[in-house]
PDB file of C-alpha atoms in Angstrom:
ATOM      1  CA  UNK A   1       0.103  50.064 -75.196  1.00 36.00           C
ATOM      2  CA  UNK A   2      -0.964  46.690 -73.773  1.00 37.00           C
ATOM      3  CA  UNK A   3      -4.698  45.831 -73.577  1.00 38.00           C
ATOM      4  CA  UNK A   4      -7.532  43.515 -73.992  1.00 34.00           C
ATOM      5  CA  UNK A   5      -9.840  42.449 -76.586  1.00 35.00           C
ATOM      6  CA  UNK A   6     -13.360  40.950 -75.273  1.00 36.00           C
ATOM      7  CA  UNK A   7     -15.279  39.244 -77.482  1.00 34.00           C
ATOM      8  CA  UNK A   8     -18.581  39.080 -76.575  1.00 32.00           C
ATOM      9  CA  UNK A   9     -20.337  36.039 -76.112  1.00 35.00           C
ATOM     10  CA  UNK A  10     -16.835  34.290 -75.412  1.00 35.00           C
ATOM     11  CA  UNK A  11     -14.853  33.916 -72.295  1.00 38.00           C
ATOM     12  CA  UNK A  12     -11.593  34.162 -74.740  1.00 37.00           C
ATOM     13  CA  UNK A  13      -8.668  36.935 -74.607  1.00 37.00           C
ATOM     14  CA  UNK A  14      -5.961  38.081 -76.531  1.00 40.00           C
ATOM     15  CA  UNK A  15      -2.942  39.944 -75.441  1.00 39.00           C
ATOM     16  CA  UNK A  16      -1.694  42.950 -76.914  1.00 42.00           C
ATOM     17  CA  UNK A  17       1.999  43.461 -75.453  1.00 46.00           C
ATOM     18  CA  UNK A  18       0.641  42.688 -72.103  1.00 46.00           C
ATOM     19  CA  UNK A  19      -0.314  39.357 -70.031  1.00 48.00           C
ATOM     20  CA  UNK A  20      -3.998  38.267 -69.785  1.00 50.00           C
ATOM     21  CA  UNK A  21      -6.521  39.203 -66.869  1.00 47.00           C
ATOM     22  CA  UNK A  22      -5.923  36.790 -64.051  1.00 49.00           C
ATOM     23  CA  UNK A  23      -8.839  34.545 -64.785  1.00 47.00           C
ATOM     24  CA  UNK A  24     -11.101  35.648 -61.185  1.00 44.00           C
ATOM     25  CA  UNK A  25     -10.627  39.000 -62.501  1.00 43.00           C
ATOM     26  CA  UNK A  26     -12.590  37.887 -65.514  1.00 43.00           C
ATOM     27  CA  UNK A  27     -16.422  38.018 -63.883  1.00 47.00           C
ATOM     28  CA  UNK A  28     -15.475  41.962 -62.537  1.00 45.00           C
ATOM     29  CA  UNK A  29     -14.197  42.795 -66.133  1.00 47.00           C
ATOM     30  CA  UNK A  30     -17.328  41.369 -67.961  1.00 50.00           C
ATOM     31  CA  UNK A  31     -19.424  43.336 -65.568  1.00 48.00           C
ATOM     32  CA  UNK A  32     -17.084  46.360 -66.037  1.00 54.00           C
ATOM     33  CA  UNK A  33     -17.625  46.015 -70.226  1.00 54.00           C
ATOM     34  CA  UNK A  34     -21.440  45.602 -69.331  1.00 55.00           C
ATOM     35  CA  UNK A  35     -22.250  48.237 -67.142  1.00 55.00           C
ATOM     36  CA  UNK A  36     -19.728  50.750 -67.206  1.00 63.00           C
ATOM     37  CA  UNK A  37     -21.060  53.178 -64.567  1.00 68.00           C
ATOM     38  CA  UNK A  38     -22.372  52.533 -60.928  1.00 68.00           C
ATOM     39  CA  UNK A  39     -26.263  53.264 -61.834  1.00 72.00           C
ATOM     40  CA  UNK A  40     -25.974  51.305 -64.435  1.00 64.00           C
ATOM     41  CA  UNK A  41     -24.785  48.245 -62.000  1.00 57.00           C
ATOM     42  CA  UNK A  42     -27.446  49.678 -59.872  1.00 65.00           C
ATOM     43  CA  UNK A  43     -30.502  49.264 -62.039  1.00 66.00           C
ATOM     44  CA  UNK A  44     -29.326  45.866 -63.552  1.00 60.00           C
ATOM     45  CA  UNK A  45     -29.307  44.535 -59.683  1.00 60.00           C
ATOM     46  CA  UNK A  46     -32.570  46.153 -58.984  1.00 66.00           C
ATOM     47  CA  UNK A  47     -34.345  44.672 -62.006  1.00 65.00           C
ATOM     48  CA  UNK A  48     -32.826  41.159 -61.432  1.00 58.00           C
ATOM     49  CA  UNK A  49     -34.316  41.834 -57.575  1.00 61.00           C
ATOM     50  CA  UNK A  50     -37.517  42.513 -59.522  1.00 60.00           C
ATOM     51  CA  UNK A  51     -37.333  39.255 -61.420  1.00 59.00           C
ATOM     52  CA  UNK A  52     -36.436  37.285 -58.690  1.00 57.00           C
ATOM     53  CA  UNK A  53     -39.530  38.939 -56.642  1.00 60.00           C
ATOM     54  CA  UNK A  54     -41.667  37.806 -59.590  1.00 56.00           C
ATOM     55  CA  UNK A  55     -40.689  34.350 -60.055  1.00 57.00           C
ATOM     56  CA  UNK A  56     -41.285  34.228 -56.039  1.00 52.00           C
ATOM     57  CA  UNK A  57     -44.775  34.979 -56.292  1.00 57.00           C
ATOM     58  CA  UNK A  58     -45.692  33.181 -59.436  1.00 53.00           C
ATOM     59  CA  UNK A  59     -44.396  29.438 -57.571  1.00 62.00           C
ATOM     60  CA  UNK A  60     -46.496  27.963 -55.196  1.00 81.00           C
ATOM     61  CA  UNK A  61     -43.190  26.539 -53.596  1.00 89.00           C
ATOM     62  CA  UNK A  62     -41.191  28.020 -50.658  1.00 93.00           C
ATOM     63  CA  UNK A  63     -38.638  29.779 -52.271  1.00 92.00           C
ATOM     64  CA  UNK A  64     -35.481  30.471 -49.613  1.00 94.00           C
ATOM     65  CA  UNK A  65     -32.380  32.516 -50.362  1.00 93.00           C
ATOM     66  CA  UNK A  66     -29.548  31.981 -47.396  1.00 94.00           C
ATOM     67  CA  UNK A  67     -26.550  34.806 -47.183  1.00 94.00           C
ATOM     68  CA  UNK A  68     -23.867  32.205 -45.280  1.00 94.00           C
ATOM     69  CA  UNK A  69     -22.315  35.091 -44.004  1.00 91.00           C
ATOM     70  CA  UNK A  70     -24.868  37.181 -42.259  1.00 92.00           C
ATOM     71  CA  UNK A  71     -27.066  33.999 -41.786  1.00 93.00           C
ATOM     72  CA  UNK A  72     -29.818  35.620 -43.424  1.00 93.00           C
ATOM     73  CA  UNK A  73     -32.713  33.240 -44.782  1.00 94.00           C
ATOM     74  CA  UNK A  74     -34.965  35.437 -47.229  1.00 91.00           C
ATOM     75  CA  UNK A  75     -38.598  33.691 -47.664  1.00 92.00           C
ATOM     76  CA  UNK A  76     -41.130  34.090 -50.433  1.00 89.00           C
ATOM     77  CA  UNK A  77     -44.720  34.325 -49.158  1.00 87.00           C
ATOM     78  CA  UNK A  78     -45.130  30.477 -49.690  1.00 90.00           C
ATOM     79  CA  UNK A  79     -44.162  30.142 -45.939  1.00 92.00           C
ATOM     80  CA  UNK A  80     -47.477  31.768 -44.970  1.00 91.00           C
ATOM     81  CA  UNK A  81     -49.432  30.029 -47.929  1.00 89.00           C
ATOM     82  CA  UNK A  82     -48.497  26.707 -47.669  1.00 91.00           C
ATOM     83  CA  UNK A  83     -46.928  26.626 -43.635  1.00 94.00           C
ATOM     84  CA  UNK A  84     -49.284  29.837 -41.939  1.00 93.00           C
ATOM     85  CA  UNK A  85     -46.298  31.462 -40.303  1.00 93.00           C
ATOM     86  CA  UNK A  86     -46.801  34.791 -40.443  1.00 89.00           C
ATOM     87  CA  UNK A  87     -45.880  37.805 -43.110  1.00 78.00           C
ATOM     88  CA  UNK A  88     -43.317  38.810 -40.545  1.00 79.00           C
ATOM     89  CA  UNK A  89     -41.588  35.689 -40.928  1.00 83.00           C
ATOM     90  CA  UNK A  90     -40.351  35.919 -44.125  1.00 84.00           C
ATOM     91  CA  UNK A  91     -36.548  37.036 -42.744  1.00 88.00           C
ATOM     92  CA  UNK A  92     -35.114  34.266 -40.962  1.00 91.00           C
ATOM     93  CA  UNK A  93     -32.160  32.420 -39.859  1.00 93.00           C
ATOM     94  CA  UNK A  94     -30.587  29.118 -39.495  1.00 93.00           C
ATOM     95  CA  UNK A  95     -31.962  28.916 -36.164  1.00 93.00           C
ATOM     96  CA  UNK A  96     -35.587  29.323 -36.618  1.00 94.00           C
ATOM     97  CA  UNK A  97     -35.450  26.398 -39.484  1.00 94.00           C
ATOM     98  CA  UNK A  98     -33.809  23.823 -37.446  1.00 95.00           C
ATOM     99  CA  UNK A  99     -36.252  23.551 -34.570  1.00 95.00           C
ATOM    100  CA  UNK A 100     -39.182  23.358 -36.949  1.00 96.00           C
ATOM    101  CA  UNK A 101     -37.670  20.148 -37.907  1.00 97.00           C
ATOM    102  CA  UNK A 102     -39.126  16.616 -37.646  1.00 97.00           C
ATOM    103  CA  UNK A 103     -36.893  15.089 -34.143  1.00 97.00           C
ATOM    104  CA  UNK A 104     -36.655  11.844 -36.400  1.00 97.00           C
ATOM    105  CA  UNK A 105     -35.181  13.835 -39.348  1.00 97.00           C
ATOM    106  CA  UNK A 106     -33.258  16.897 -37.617  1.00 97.00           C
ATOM    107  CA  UNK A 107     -30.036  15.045 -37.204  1.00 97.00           C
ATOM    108  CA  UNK A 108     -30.273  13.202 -41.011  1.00 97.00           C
ATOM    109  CA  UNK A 109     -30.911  16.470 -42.931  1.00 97.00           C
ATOM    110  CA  UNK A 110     -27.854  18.964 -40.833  1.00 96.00           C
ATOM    111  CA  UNK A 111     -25.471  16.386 -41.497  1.00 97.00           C
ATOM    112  CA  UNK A 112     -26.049  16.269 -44.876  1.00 97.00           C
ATOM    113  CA  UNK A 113     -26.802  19.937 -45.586  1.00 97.00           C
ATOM    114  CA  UNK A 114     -23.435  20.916 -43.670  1.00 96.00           C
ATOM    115  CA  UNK A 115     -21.553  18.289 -45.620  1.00 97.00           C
ATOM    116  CA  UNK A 116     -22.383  19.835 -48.816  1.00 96.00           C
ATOM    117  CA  UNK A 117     -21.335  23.132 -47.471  1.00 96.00           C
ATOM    118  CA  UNK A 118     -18.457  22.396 -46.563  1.00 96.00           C
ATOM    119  CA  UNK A 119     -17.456  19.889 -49.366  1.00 95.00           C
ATOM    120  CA  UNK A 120     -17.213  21.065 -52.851  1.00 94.00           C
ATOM    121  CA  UNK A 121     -21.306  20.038 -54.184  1.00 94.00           C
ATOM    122  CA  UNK A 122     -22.738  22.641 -55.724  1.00 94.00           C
ATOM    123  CA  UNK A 123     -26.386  21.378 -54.487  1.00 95.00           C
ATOM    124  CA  UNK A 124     -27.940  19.529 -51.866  1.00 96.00           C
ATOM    125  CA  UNK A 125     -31.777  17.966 -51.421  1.00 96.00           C
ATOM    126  CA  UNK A 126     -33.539  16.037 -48.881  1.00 97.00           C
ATOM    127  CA  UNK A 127     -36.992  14.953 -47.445  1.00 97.00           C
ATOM    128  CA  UNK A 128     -38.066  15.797 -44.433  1.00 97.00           C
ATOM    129  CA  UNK A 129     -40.959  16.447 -42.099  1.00 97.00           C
ATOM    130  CA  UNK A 130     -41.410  20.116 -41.465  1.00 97.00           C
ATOM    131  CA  UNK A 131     -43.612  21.484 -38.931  1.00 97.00           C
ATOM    132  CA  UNK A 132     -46.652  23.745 -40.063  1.00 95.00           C
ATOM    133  CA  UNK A 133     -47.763  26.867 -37.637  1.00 95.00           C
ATOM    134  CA  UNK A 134     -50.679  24.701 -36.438  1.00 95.00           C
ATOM    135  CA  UNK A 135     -47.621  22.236 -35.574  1.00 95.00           C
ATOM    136  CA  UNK A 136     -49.123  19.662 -37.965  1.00 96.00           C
ATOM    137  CA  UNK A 137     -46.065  18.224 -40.251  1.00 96.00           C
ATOM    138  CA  UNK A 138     -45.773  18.451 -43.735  1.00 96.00           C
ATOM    139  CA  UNK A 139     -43.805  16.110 -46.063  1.00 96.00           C
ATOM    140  CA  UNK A 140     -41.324  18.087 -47.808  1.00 97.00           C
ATOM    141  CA  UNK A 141     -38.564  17.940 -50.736  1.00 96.00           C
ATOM    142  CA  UNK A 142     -35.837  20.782 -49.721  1.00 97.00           C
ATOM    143  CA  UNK A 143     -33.543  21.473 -53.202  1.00 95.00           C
ATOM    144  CA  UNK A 144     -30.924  23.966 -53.012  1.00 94.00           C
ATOM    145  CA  UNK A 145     -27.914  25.105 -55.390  1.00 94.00           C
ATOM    146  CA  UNK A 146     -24.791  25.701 -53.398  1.00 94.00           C
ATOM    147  CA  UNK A 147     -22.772  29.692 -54.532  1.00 93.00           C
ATOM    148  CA  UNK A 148     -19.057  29.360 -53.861  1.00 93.00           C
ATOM    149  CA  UNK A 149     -16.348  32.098 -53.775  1.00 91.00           C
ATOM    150  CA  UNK A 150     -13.057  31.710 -56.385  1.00 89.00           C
ATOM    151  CA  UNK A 151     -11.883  29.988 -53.118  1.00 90.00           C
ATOM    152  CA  UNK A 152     -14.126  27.446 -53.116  1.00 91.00           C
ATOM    153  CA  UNK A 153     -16.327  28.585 -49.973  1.00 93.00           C
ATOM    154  CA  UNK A 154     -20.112  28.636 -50.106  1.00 94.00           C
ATOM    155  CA  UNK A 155     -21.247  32.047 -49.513  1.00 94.00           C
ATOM    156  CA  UNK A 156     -24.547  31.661 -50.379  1.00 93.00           C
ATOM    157  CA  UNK A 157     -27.779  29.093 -50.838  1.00 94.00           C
ATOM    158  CA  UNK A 158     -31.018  29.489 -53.653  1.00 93.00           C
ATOM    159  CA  UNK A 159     -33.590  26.613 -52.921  1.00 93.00           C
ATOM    160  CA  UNK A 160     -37.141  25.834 -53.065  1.00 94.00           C
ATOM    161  CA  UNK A 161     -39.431  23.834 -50.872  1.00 95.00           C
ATOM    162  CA  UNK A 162     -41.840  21.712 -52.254  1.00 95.00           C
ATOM    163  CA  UNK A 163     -44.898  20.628 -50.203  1.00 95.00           C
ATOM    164  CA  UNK A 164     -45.153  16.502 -51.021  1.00 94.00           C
ATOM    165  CA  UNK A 165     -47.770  16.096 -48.326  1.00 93.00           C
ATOM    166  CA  UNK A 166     -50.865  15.826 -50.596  1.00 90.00           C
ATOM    167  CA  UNK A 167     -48.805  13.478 -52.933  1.00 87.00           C
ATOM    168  CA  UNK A 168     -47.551  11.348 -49.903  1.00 86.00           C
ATOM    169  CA  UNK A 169     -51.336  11.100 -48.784  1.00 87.00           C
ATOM    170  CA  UNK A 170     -52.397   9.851 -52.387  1.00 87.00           C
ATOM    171  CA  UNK A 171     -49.540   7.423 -52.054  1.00 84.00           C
ATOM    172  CA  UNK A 172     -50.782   6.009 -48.998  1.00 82.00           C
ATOM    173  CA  UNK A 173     -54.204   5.569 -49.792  1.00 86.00           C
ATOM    174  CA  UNK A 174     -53.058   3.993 -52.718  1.00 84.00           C
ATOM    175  CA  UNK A 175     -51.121   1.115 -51.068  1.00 83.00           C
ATOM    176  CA  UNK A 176     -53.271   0.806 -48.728  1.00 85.00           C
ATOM    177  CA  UNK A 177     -56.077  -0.128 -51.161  1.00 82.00           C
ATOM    178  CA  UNK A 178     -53.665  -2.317 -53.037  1.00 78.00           C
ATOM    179  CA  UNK A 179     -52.922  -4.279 -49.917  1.00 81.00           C
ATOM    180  CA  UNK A 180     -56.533  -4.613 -49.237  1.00 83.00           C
ATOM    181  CA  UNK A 181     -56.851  -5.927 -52.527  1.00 78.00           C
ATOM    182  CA  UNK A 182     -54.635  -8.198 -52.186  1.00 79.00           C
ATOM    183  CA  UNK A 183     -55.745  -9.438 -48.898  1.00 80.00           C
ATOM    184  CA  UNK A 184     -59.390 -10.020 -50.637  1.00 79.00           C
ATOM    185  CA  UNK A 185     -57.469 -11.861 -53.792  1.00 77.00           C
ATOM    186  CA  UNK A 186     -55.906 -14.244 -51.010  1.00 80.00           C
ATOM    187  CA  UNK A 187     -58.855 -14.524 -49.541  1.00 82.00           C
ATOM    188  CA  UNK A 188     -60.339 -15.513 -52.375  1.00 79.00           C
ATOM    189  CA  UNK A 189     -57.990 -17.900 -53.560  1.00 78.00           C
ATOM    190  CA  UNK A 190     -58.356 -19.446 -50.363  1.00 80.00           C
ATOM    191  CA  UNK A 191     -62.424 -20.466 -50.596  1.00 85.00           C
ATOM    192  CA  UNK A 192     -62.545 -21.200 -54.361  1.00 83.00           C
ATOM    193  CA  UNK A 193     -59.653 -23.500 -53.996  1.00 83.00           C
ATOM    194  CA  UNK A 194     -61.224 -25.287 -50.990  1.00 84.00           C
ATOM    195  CA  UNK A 195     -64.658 -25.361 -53.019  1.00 85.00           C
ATOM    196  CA  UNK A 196     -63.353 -26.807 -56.110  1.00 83.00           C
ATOM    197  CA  UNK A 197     -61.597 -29.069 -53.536  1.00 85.00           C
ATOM    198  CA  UNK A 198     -64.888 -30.216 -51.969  1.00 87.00           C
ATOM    199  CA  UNK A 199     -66.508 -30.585 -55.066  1.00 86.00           C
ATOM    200  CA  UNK A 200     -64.031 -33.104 -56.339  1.00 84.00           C
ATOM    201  CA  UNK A 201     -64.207 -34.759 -53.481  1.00 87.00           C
ATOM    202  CA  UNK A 202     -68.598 -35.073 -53.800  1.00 88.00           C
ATOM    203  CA  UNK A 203     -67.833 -35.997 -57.279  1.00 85.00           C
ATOM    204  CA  UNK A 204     -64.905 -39.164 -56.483  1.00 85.00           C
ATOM    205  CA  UNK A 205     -67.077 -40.139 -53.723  1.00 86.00           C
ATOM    206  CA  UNK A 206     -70.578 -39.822 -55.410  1.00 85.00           C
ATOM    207  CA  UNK A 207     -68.861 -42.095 -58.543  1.00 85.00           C
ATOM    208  CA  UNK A 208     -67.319 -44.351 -56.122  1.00 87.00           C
ATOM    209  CA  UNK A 209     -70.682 -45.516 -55.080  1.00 85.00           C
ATOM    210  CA  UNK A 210     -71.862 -45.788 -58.483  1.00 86.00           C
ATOM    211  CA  UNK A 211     -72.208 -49.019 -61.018  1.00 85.00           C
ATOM    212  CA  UNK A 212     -73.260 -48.158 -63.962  1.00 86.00           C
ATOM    213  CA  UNK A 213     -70.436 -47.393 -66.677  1.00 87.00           C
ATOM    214  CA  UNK A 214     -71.555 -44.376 -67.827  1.00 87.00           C
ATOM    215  CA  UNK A 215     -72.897 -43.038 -65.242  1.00 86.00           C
ATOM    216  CA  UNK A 216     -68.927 -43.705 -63.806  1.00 86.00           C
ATOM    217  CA  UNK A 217     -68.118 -42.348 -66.634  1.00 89.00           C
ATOM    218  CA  UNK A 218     -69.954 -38.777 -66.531  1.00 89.00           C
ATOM    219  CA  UNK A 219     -69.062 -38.610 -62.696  1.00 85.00           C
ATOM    220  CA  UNK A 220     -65.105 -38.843 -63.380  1.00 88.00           C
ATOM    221  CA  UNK A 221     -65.205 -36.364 -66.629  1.00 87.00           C
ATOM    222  CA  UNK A 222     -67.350 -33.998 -64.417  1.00 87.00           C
ATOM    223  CA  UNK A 223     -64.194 -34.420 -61.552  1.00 86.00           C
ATOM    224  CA  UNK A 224     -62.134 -33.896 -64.221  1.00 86.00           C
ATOM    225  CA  UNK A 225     -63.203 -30.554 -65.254  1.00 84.00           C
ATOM    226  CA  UNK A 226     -63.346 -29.613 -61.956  1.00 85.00           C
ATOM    227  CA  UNK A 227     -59.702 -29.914 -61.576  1.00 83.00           C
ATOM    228  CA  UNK A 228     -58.761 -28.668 -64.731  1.00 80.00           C
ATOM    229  CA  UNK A 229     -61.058 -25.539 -63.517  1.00 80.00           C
ATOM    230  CA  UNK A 230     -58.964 -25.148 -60.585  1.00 82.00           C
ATOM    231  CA  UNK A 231     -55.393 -25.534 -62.249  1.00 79.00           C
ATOM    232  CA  UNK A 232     -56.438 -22.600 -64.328  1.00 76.00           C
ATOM    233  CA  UNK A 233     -57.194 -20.795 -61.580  1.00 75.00           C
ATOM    234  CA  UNK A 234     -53.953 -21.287 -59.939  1.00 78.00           C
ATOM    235  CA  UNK A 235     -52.236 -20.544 -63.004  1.00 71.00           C
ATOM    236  CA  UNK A 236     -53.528 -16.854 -63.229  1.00 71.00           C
ATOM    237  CA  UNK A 237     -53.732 -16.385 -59.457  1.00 73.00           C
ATOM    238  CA  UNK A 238     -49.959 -17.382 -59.279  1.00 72.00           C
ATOM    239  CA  UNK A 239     -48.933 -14.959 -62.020  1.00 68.00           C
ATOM    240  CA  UNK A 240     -49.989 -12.200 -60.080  1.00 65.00           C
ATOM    241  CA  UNK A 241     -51.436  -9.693 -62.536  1.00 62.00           C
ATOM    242  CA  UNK A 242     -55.032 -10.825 -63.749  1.00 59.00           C
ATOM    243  CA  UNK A 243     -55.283  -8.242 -65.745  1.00 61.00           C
ATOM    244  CA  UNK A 244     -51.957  -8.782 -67.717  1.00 62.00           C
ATOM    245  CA  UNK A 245     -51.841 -12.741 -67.217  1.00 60.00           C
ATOM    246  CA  UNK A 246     -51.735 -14.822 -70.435  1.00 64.00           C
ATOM    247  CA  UNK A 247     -54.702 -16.964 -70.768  1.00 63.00           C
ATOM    248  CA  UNK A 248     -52.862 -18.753 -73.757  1.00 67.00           C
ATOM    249  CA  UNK A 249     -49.549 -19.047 -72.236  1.00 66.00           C
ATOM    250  CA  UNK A 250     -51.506 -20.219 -68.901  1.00 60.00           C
ATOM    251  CA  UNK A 251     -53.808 -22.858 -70.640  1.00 63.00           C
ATOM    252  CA  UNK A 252     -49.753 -24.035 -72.305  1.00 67.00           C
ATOM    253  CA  UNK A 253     -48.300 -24.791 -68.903  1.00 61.00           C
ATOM    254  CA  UNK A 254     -51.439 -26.135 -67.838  1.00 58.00           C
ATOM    255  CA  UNK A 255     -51.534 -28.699 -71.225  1.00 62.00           C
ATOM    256  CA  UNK A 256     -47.485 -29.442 -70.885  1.00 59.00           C
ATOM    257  CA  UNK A 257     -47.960 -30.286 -66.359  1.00 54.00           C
TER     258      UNK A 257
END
């Protein structure tokens, strides 16, 4: 009599006298060989419930589970920890998500998450602004893998939420200080140039007057340092990086102007 050999821990087949499994019957026969009776099937889907109920509560991310066909969005308590909405609001739909949307973003992040539903990607991610209880926004990274039939239709969405607000404010304040930095650098560029200026000036001026030699003398060396002080100082200002300028390659370009 025909049959089938399954070797476990292979997705091969061999034929005895009869013609292999069409290969989308394959993922019904391995759960067949696996668990051979209904409460079997029954209490492997209850403990891989559990799991997933477990691994929901130990993130601190929104974790969302979307049944395409009923339009069903499941929610893990994240959306009252980290957005207020309430317990009862952990059963959604497609419907309550898109109003909660940033205006700016809305149109953006349906496109896109309808494209790679009805394309073939098997994810799909985006940032956005969503809108807290308190209607405050939050920055947010949306990440979701994309279940498809043997047909090739998405049936069903896993994702997770993460909450970039805190990380966007660091970022901010951040640049911001590093543009006020910078402002103060140009800033000082500007006066120590025009004092180094000035003081060449005293210096040609003061020796101008002068008629002793070496007094002259001591008047233009003095200018000259001057001006050597302030080519050094527009060698590391124009580098950019004090901090990682180098002096010696500086004081080279300074030696070979």
């Amino acid at each position: 009599a025909g049959g089938y050999h399954h070797h476990i821990g292979l997705n091969t087949w061999e034929s005895q006298g009869g013609s292999p499994p069409p290969p989308r019957a394959t993922g019904l026969y391995h759960l067949a060989i696996l668990y051979p009776t209904r409460s079997a099937l029954a209490d492997a889907l209850r403990r891989a419930e559990e799991r997933y109920r477990l691994a929901a509560r130990a993130t601190k991310d929104l974790i969302w589970d979307w049944d395409l066909a009923s339009g069903r969005i499941q929610l893990n308590e994240a959306i009252r920890t980290l957005f207020g909405y309430s317990d009862g609001e952990t059963e959604i739909t497609f419907d309550w998500w898109t109003p909660k949307l940033h205006p700016d973003d809305r149109e953006r992040v349906i496109e896109a998450l309808r494209a790679a539903i009805d394309g073939t990607d098997e994810s799909w991610q985006s940032e956005y602004r969503l809108q807290r209880a308190d209607d405050s926004w939050a920055d947010v990274l949306d990440r979701g893998l994309i279940v498809r039939d043997p047909h090739g239709k998405a049936v069903r969405m896993i994702g997770a939420i993460i909450d970039l607000t805190g990380r966007k404010r660091t970022e901010a304040t951040l640049r911001r200080a590093a543009e006020k930095n910078q402002a103060l650098l140009r800033e000082a560029d500007h006066r120590i140039k025009n004092n180094l200026q000035l003081v060449s000036s005293m210096l040609g001026l003061q020796r101008a007057s002068l008629r002793d030699p070496e007094a002259r003398l001591a008047f233009q060396d003095a200018r000259l340092r001057i001006q050597a002080i302030a080519r050094v100082h527009q060698g590391f200002y124009s580098t950019g990086d004090f901090e990682r300028a180098d002096f010696g390659e500086v004081l080279c370009t300074l030696r070979d102007s």
